[in-house]
Amino acid sequence: MKKREILIRAEEETDPRYGKPPSERSVEELIETGVINLDKPVGPSSHEVTAWIKRILPVKKIAHAGTLEPP
Amino acid sequence: MGGGGYPKVSGILPITLNKAVKLIPVLLKEDKEYICVMKLHGDVSDRKLKAVLREFQGPIYQRPPLRSAVKRVVRIRKIYKIDMLERENRYVLLRIWCEAGTYIRKLCHDIGEVLGVGAHMYELRRIRAGSLSEKTNMATLQDVVDSYVLWREHDIEDYIRRVILPMEVAVEHIPKVVIRDSAVDAICHGAALAVPGILHVETGIRVNDVVAIFTLKGELVAIGKARMRSEEMVSSKRGIAVKTTQVLMSPGTYPPLWRQ
C-alpha cells in the first residue's frame, strides 16, 4: 500500500459546538450511520445474513457490499 | 465444475446501516483479499503450478458466470498477487489479492484449464474488503445479537461499540480532503467542494479519483470525485476541487455559511 502524506493548504480550528468526533457518537447515532465488519459464516447467503441482521437491529435500511458466494 | 460439492465460502462481508447505505457504490469498487483452497483434478508438479500461478498475476480476462448479477461480457480484472501458501497433493492453499469484481471460482477454473488437469474452488474465505479486514473489529452474527441485547436490556455499550463501527472506518483506504467548518453545510446540500474550503489534502489524488471529504473532527461529510490533483488543490486560488457524489452527513449538522 502506498503511504500518503498530508499537504496543508490552510490551518483553522473547528468549532466544538457543531458535529462531534466519531468516537463520541451515541450507540443510537452509530446505528444511524454505522458499518459492521461482518464475518459471514459458511452456509447462509450474503442476502440471508443481511436480512437476518435487519430483523435484529432497529434499522430502516441495510445493505451489504460485495456478495460473498460463488454465483 | 468437475469434482463437485458446493464450495464453503465465508469471511468479510461489509454491512452498512441506514445513512451508511450510501457508501455501497464506493465499497463495491474496493480491492479484495482472499484465502482460497483450490483442488486440482490431476497431478501437477510444484514447478509448473508456480509458473502458471505467476501467469495469472496482472490483468486477466473473465466472463461473468451464468448465474451472475452483471451482464455477461468478457471484462478485465487485475490480480495484484497470488501466493501459494501451502500445498498437499491436489489441494492448494492460495492467498489472492485482486481488484473488485474478480470471480475467484472462475479464476480457479481457468488456472485448472491452463494447467491442463482442471481445478475448482474448494473453499474460500475473504480476509479483506478495502479498509475492512480480519484485524479491524470483525463481528460474527452472534456478536451482533449478543451486543445488541446487552446494550438494549442491560445498558452495556462497550460490546456493541466494537460491533457497529463508525462509517469512517470503511473509507480509511480512500484519500482524504479535510475542509473548514464553514464549508461543511454546503457539501451536505450536495454542493461541489471549491478550493477555498479546503484545509488539508492527502497526496496522490489524481483527476477522477474517488476522495472522502472529512471535517477537522474526523467526521465523513461526503464522497466525491476529484477534479484536480492533490497539488492543484493546495496551490490553486479558486475552482472546483471535488464534485460531490454521495452525501453522508445530514444538513444542519454544521451552520450554514451565511449565518456566521
mmCIF file of C-alpha atoms in Angstrom, chain B:
data_model
loop_
_atom_site.group_PDB
_atom_site.id
_atom_site.type_symbol
_atom_site.label_atom_id
_atom_site.label_comp_id
_atom_site.label_asym_id
_atom_site.label_seq_id
_atom_site.Cartn_x
_atom_site.Cartn_y
_atom_site.Cartn_z
ATOM 1 C CA MET B 1 -17.494 -27.948 -12.481
ATOM 2 C CA GLY B 2 -15.536 -31.137 -12.014
ATOM 3 C CA GLY B 3 -15.226 -32.775 -8.602
ATOM 4 C CA GLY B 4 -18.394 -31.023 -7.367
ATOM 5 C CA GLY B 5 -19.674 -30.225 -3.931
ATOM 6 C CA TYR B 6 -20.841 -26.737 -3.018
ATOM 7 C CA PRO B 7 -17.809 -24.679 -2.009
ATOM 8 C CA LYS B 8 -17.608 -23.288 1.510
ATOM 9 C CA VAL B 9 -17.489 -19.502 1.463
ATOM 10 C CA SER B 10 -17.006 -17.230 4.472
ATOM 11 C CA GLY B 11 -15.323 -14.053 5.651
ATOM 12 C CA ILE B 12 -15.535 -10.295 5.420
ATOM 13 C CA LEU B 13 -18.927 -9.013 4.298
ATOM 14 C CA PRO B 14 -19.247 -5.253 4.889
ATOM 15 C CA ILE B 15 -22.745 -4.351 6.137
ATOM 16 C CA THR B 16 -23.918 -0.735 6.034
ATOM 17 C CA LEU B 17 -26.748 0.619 8.173
ATOM 18 C CA ASN B 18 -29.229 3.415 7.431
ATOM 19 C CA LYS B 19 -27.399 6.502 6.087
ATOM 20 C CA ALA B 20 -24.206 4.493 5.568
ATOM 21 C CA VAL B 21 -26.030 2.503 2.846
ATOM 22 C CA LYS B 22 -24.963 5.341 0.537
ATOM 23 C CA LEU B 23 -21.387 4.065 0.819
ATOM 24 C CA ILE B 24 -22.230 0.863 -1.058
ATOM 25 C CA PRO B 25 -21.188 2.075 -4.549
ATOM 26 C CA VAL B 26 -17.847 3.149 -3.073
ATOM 27 C CA LEU B 27 -17.281 -0.092 -1.138
ATOM 28 C CA LEU B 28 -18.144 -2.191 -4.200
ATOM 29 C CA LYS B 29 -15.114 -0.770 -6.005
ATOM 30 C CA GLU B 30 -12.627 -1.625 -3.274
ATOM 31 C CA ASP B 31 -9.925 -4.248 -3.717
ATOM 32 C CA LYS B 32 -10.279 -7.637 -2.039
ATOM 33 C CA GLU B 33 -8.062 -10.261 -0.450
ATOM 34 C CA TYR B 34 -8.920 -13.943 -0.220
ATOM 35 C CA ILE B 35 -7.604 -17.191 1.141
ATOM 36 C CA CYS B 36 -8.663 -19.989 -1.138
ATOM 37 C CA VAL B 37 -8.311 -23.763 -1.325
ATOM 38 C CA MET B 38 -8.135 -24.844 -4.938
ATOM 39 C CA LYS B 39 -8.493 -28.510 -5.744
ATOM 40 C CA LEU B 40 -6.671 -29.834 -8.774
ATOM 41 C CA HIS B 41 -8.264 -32.654 -10.762
ATOM 42 C CA GLY B 42 -4.925 -34.219 -11.708
ATOM 43 C CA ASP B 43 -1.297 -34.293 -10.681
ATOM 44 C CA VAL B 44 0.872 -31.269 -11.383
ATOM 45 C CA SER B 45 4.450 -30.515 -10.374
ATOM 46 C CA ASP B 46 5.174 -27.666 -7.968
ATOM 47 C CA ARG B 47 7.278 -26.004 -10.615
ATOM 48 C CA LYS B 48 4.555 -26.000 -13.244
ATOM 49 C CA LEU B 49 1.912 -24.891 -10.749
ATOM 50 C CA LYS B 50 4.027 -21.951 -9.581
ATOM 51 C CA ALA B 51 4.768 -20.910 -13.148
ATOM 52 C CA VAL B 52 1.075 -20.938 -14.078
ATOM 53 C CA LEU B 53 0.092 -19.032 -10.925
ATOM 54 C CA ARG B 54 2.637 -16.367 -11.878
ATOM 55 C CA GLU B 55 1.000 -16.064 -15.305
ATOM 56 C CA PHE B 56 -2.298 -15.221 -13.651
ATOM 57 C CA GLN B 57 -0.835 -12.202 -11.863
ATOM 58 C CA GLY B 58 -1.648 -8.978 -13.686
ATOM 59 C CA PRO B 59 -4.674 -8.215 -15.872
ATOM 60 C CA ILE B 60 -6.831 -11.245 -16.711
ATOM 61 C CA TYR B 61 -9.944 -11.700 -18.826
ATOM 62 C CA GLN B 62 -13.072 -13.033 -17.130
ATOM 63 C CA ARG B 63 -16.544 -13.706 -18.422
ATOM 64 C CA PRO B 64 -19.036 -13.414 -15.516
ATOM 65 C CA PRO B 65 -20.561 -16.810 -14.636
ATOM 66 C CA LEU B 66 -24.040 -17.840 -15.845
ATOM 67 C CA ARG B 67 -25.781 -17.036 -12.583
ATOM 68 C CA SER B 68 -24.371 -13.576 -12.053
ATOM 69 C CA ALA B 69 -25.865 -10.157 -11.395
ATOM 70 C CA VAL B 70 -23.969 -8.409 -14.179
ATOM 71 C CA LYS B 71 -24.009 -8.511 -17.963
ATOM 72 C CA ARG B 72 -22.055 -11.489 -19.264
ATOM 73 C CA VAL B 73 -19.459 -9.716 -21.324
ATOM 74 C CA VAL B 74 -15.768 -10.501 -21.012
ATOM 75 C CA ARG B 75 -14.113 -7.992 -18.745
ATOM 76 C CA ILE B 76 -10.635 -7.342 -17.490
ATOM 77 C CA ARG B 77 -9.771 -7.693 -13.817
ATOM 78 C CA LYS B 78 -6.406 -7.162 -12.171
ATOM 79 C CA ILE B 79 -4.874 -9.838 -9.993
ATOM 80 C CA TYR B 80 -2.329 -7.953 -7.923
ATOM 81 C CA LYS B 81 -0.809 -11.005 -6.289
ATOM 82 C CA ILE B 82 -1.229 -14.771 -5.954
ATOM 83 C CA ASP B 83 0.802 -16.574 -3.298
ATOM 84 C CA MET B 84 0.857 -20.319 -2.849
ATOM 85 C CA LEU B 85 0.900 -20.670 0.938
ATOM 86 C CA GLU B 86 0.762 -24.447 1.191
ATOM 87 C CA ARG B 87 0.080 -27.498 -0.850
ATOM 88 C CA GLU B 88 -0.988 -31.030 -0.078
ATOM 89 C CA ASN B 89 -1.073 -33.060 -3.266
ATOM 90 C CA ARG B 90 -4.104 -31.803 -5.144
ATOM 91 C CA TYR B 91 -5.182 -29.251 -2.532
ATOM 92 C CA VAL B 92 -3.522 -25.868 -2.985
ATOM 93 C CA LEU B 93 -3.828 -23.069 -0.438
ATOM 94 C CA LEU B 94 -3.662 -19.656 -2.115
ATOM 95 C CA ARG B 95 -3.710 -16.055 -0.988
ATOM 96 C CA ILE B 96 -5.165 -13.818 -3.694
ATOM 97 C CA TRP B 97 -5.166 -10.009 -3.767
ATOM 98 C CA CYS B 98 -7.374 -8.719 -6.572
ATOM 99 C CA GLU B 99 -9.495 -5.957 -7.997
ATOM 100 C CA ALA B 100 -13.181 -5.682 -7.053
ATOM 101 C CA GLY B 101 -15.426 -7.906 -9.163
ATOM 102 C CA THR B 102 -12.942 -10.739 -9.683
ATOM 103 C CA TYR B 103 -14.605 -14.159 -9.647
ATOM 104 C CA ILE B 104 -12.340 -16.443 -7.664
ATOM 105 C CA ARG B 105 -14.272 -19.554 -8.625
ATOM 106 C CA LYS B 106 -13.716 -18.638 -12.255
ATOM 107 C CA LEU B 107 -10.050 -17.913 -11.571
ATOM 108 C CA CYS B 108 -9.559 -21.411 -10.087
ATOM 109 C CA HIS B 109 -11.345 -22.965 -13.059
ATOM 110 C CA ASP B 110 -9.166 -21.036 -15.523
ATOM 111 C CA ILE B 111 -5.956 -21.945 -13.660
ATOM 112 C CA GLY B 112 -7.037 -25.588 -13.979
ATOM 113 C CA GLU B 113 -7.563 -25.163 -17.736
ATOM 114 C CA VAL B 114 -4.100 -23.684 -18.250
ATOM 115 C CA LEU B 115 -2.570 -26.465 -16.120
ATOM 116 C CA GLY B 116 -4.384 -28.931 -18.359
ATOM 117 C CA VAL B 117 -5.738 -31.045 -15.494
ATOM 118 C CA GLY B 118 -8.734 -28.946 -14.427
ATOM 119 C CA ALA B 119 -9.341 -27.434 -10.999
ATOM 120 C CA HIS B 120 -12.102 -25.953 -8.898
ATOM 121 C CA MET B 121 -12.524 -23.677 -5.912
ATOM 122 C CA TYR B 122 -12.925 -25.932 -2.895
ATOM 123 C CA GLU B 123 -13.105 -23.346 -0.127
ATOM 124 C CA LEU B 124 -12.958 -19.556 0.016
ATOM 125 C CA ARG B 125 -12.519 -17.008 2.772
ATOM 126 C CA ARG B 126 -12.448 -13.254 2.183
ATOM 127 C CA ILE B 127 -9.892 -11.736 4.552
ATOM 128 C CA ARG B 128 -10.122 -8.109 3.421
ATOM 129 C CA ALA B 129 -12.518 -5.828 1.557
ATOM 130 C CA GLY B 130 -10.959 -2.380 1.134
ATOM 131 C CA SER B 131 -10.353 -0.924 4.596
ATOM 132 C CA LEU B 132 -12.125 -3.749 6.430
ATOM 133 C CA SER B 133 -10.036 -6.766 7.346
ATOM 134 C CA GLU B 134 -9.876 -9.544 9.890
ATOM 135 C CA LYS B 135 -7.767 -7.182 12.007
ATOM 136 C CA THR B 136 -10.353 -4.406 12.315
ATOM 137 C CA ASN B 137 -13.168 -5.333 14.745
ATOM 138 C CA MET B 138 -14.655 -8.199 12.792
ATOM 139 C CA ALA B 139 -18.020 -9.379 14.202
ATOM 140 C CA THR B 140 -19.944 -12.624 13.874
ATOM 141 C CA LEU B 141 -23.750 -12.840 13.621
ATOM 142 C CA GLN B 142 -23.704 -13.965 17.241
ATOM 143 C CA ASP B 143 -21.780 -10.805 18.188
ATOM 144 C CA VAL B 144 -24.467 -8.698 16.503
ATOM 145 C CA VAL B 145 -27.254 -10.325 18.523
ATOM 146 C CA ASP B 146 -25.404 -10.513 21.845
ATOM 147 C CA SER B 147 -24.055 -6.971 21.739
ATOM 148 C CA TYR B 148 -27.439 -5.553 20.781
ATOM 149 C CA VAL B 149 -29.225 -7.408 23.584
ATOM 150 C CA LEU B 150 -26.611 -6.376 26.161
ATOM 151 C CA TRP B 151 -26.991 -2.754 25.132
ATOM 152 C CA ARG B 152 -30.800 -2.789 24.915
ATOM 153 C CA GLU B 153 -31.516 -4.744 28.076
ATOM 154 C CA HIS B 154 -28.510 -4.042 30.263
ATOM 155 C CA ASP B 155 -27.136 -0.719 29.017
ATOM 156 C CA ILE B 156 -23.740 -2.246 28.284
ATOM 157 C CA GLU B 157 -22.148 -0.235 25.475
ATOM 158 C CA ASP B 158 -18.563 -1.454 25.018
ATOM 159 C CA TYR B 159 -19.538 -4.601 23.157
ATOM 160 C CA ILE B 160 -21.886 -3.021 20.596
ATOM 161 C CA ARG B 161 -19.314 -0.265 20.026
ATOM 162 C CA ARG B 162 -16.918 -2.954 18.828
ATOM 163 C CA VAL B 163 -19.600 -4.419 16.533
ATOM 164 C CA ILE B 164 -21.244 -1.350 14.998
ATOM 165 C CA LEU B 165 -18.386 0.806 13.778
ATOM 166 C CA PRO B 166 -18.399 4.438 12.656
ATOM 167 C CA MET B 167 -18.761 4.500 8.859
ATOM 168 C CA GLU B 168 -15.424 6.336 8.722
ATOM 169 C CA VAL B 169 -13.558 3.037 9.288
ATOM 170 C CA ALA B 170 -14.903 1.721 5.977
ATOM 171 C CA VAL B 171 -13.343 4.561 3.964
ATOM 172 C CA GLU B 172 -9.890 4.686 5.546
ATOM 173 C CA HIS B 173 -8.399 3.481 2.255
ATOM 174 C CA ILE B 174 -9.803 6.391 0.296
ATOM 175 C CA PRO B 175 -7.712 9.574 0.044
ATOM 176 C CA LYS B 176 -8.965 12.347 2.295
ATOM 177 C CA VAL B 177 -9.671 16.039 1.849
ATOM 178 C CA VAL B 178 -10.246 17.930 5.117
ATOM 179 C CA ILE B 179 -12.425 21.038 4.934
ATOM 180 C CA ARG B 180 -13.305 24.112 7.008
ATOM 181 C CA ASP B 181 -16.352 24.081 9.293
ATOM 182 C CA SER B 182 -17.813 26.858 7.132
ATOM 183 C CA ALA B 183 -17.668 24.665 4.000
ATOM 184 C CA VAL B 184 -19.449 21.646 5.544
ATOM 185 C CA ASP B 185 -23.109 22.577 5.237
ATOM 186 C CA ALA B 186 -22.982 23.401 1.529
ATOM 187 C CA ILE B 187 -21.434 19.970 0.874
ATOM 188 C CA CYS B 188 -24.239 18.389 2.951
ATOM 189 C CA HIS B 189 -26.656 20.013 0.481
ATOM 190 C CA GLY B 190 -24.791 18.400 -2.401
ATOM 191 C CA ALA B 191 -22.631 21.335 -3.489
ATOM 192 C CA ALA B 192 -19.249 20.729 -5.074
ATOM 193 C CA LEU B 193 -16.177 21.460 -2.963
ATOM 194 C CA ALA B 194 -14.410 24.645 -4.042
ATOM 195 C CA VAL B 195 -10.730 25.158 -3.334
ATOM 196 C CA PRO B 196 -11.117 27.885 -0.640
ATOM 197 C CA GLY B 197 -12.988 25.432 1.603
ATOM 198 C CA ILE B 198 -10.010 23.049 1.758
ATOM 199 C CA LEU B 199 -7.600 22.826 4.697
ATOM 200 C CA HIS B 200 -5.638 19.576 4.189
ATOM 201 C CA VAL B 201 -5.255 17.194 1.268
ATOM 202 C CA GLU B 202 -3.641 13.763 1.138
ATOM 203 C CA THR B 203 -1.033 13.293 -1.566
ATOM 204 C CA GLY B 204 -1.533 11.085 -4.590
ATOM 205 C CA ILE B 205 -5.008 12.209 -5.669
ATOM 206 C CA ARG B 206 -5.445 12.303 -9.460
ATOM 207 C CA VAL B 207 -8.328 13.730 -11.501
ATOM 208 C CA ASN B 208 -11.395 11.424 -11.312
ATOM 209 C CA ASP B 209 -10.138 9.573 -8.220
ATOM 210 C CA VAL B 210 -12.679 8.841 -5.504
ATOM 211 C CA VAL B 211 -11.985 11.015 -2.451
ATOM 212 C CA ALA B 212 -13.526 11.275 1.019
ATOM 213 C CA ILE B 213 -14.393 14.720 2.373
ATOM 214 C CA PHE B 214 -13.795 15.000 6.141
ATOM 215 C CA THR B 215 -14.272 17.614 8.864
ATOM 216 C CA LEU B 216 -11.469 18.581 11.234
ATOM 217 C CA LYS B 217 -13.210 16.407 13.855
ATOM 218 C CA GLY B 218 -12.736 13.350 11.654
ATOM 219 C CA GLU B 219 -16.346 13.070 10.505
ATOM 220 C CA LEU B 220 -17.088 11.856 6.989
ATOM 221 C CA VAL B 221 -19.132 14.533 5.181
ATOM 222 C CA ALA B 222 -19.341 13.124 1.679
ATOM 223 C CA ILE B 223 -17.688 11.076 -1.034
ATOM 224 C CA GLY B 224 -16.740 12.767 -4.254
ATOM 225 C CA LYS B 225 -14.780 12.640 -7.463
ATOM 226 C CA ALA B 226 -11.587 14.706 -7.687
ATOM 227 C CA ARG B 227 -11.492 17.445 -10.302
ATOM 228 C CA MET B 228 -7.885 18.337 -9.517
ATOM 229 C CA ARG B 229 -4.711 16.621 -8.405
ATOM 230 C CA SER B 230 -3.670 16.945 -4.733
ATOM 231 C CA GLU B 231 -1.039 19.578 -5.555
ATOM 232 C CA GLU B 232 -3.526 21.707 -7.504
ATOM 233 C CA MET B 233 -5.992 21.582 -4.611
ATOM 234 C CA VAL B 234 -3.319 23.185 -2.473
ATOM 235 C CA SER B 235 -1.846 25.675 -4.953
ATOM 236 C CA SER B 236 -4.979 26.864 -6.826
ATOM 237 C CA LYS B 237 -6.692 30.103 -5.795
ATOM 238 C CA ARG B 238 -10.145 29.084 -6.955
ATOM 239 C CA GLY B 239 -12.057 26.406 -8.805
ATOM 240 C CA ILE B 240 -13.888 23.171 -8.071
ATOM 241 C CA ALA B 241 -11.651 20.618 -6.394
ATOM 242 C CA VAL B 242 -14.146 17.796 -5.793
ATOM 243 C CA LYS B 243 -17.542 17.019 -7.256
ATOM 244 C CA THR B 244 -19.765 15.571 -4.531
ATOM 245 C CA THR B 245 -21.254 12.171 -5.405
ATOM 246 C CA GLN B 246 -22.638 10.796 -2.101
ATOM 247 C CA VAL B 247 -23.546 12.937 0.912
ATOM 248 C CA LEU B 248 -23.256 11.123 4.249
ATOM 249 C CA MET B 249 -23.686 13.906 6.806
ATOM 250 C CA SER B 250 -27.118 15.405 7.479
ATOM 251 C CA PRO B 251 -27.609 19.054 6.501
ATOM 252 C CA GLY B 252 -27.757 21.295 9.564
ATOM 253 C CA THR B 253 -25.028 19.428 11.456
ATOM 254 C CA TYR B 254 -22.793 22.462 10.874
ATOM 255 C CA PRO B 255 -24.163 26.011 10.490
ATOM 256 C CA PRO B 256 -24.705 27.392 7.010
ATOM 257 C CA LEU B 257 -22.091 29.889 5.874
ATOM 258 C CA TRP B 258 -24.442 32.876 5.645
ATOM 259 C CA ARG B 259 -25.340 32.657 9.317
ATOM 260 C CA GLN B 260 -21.780 33.154 10.520
#
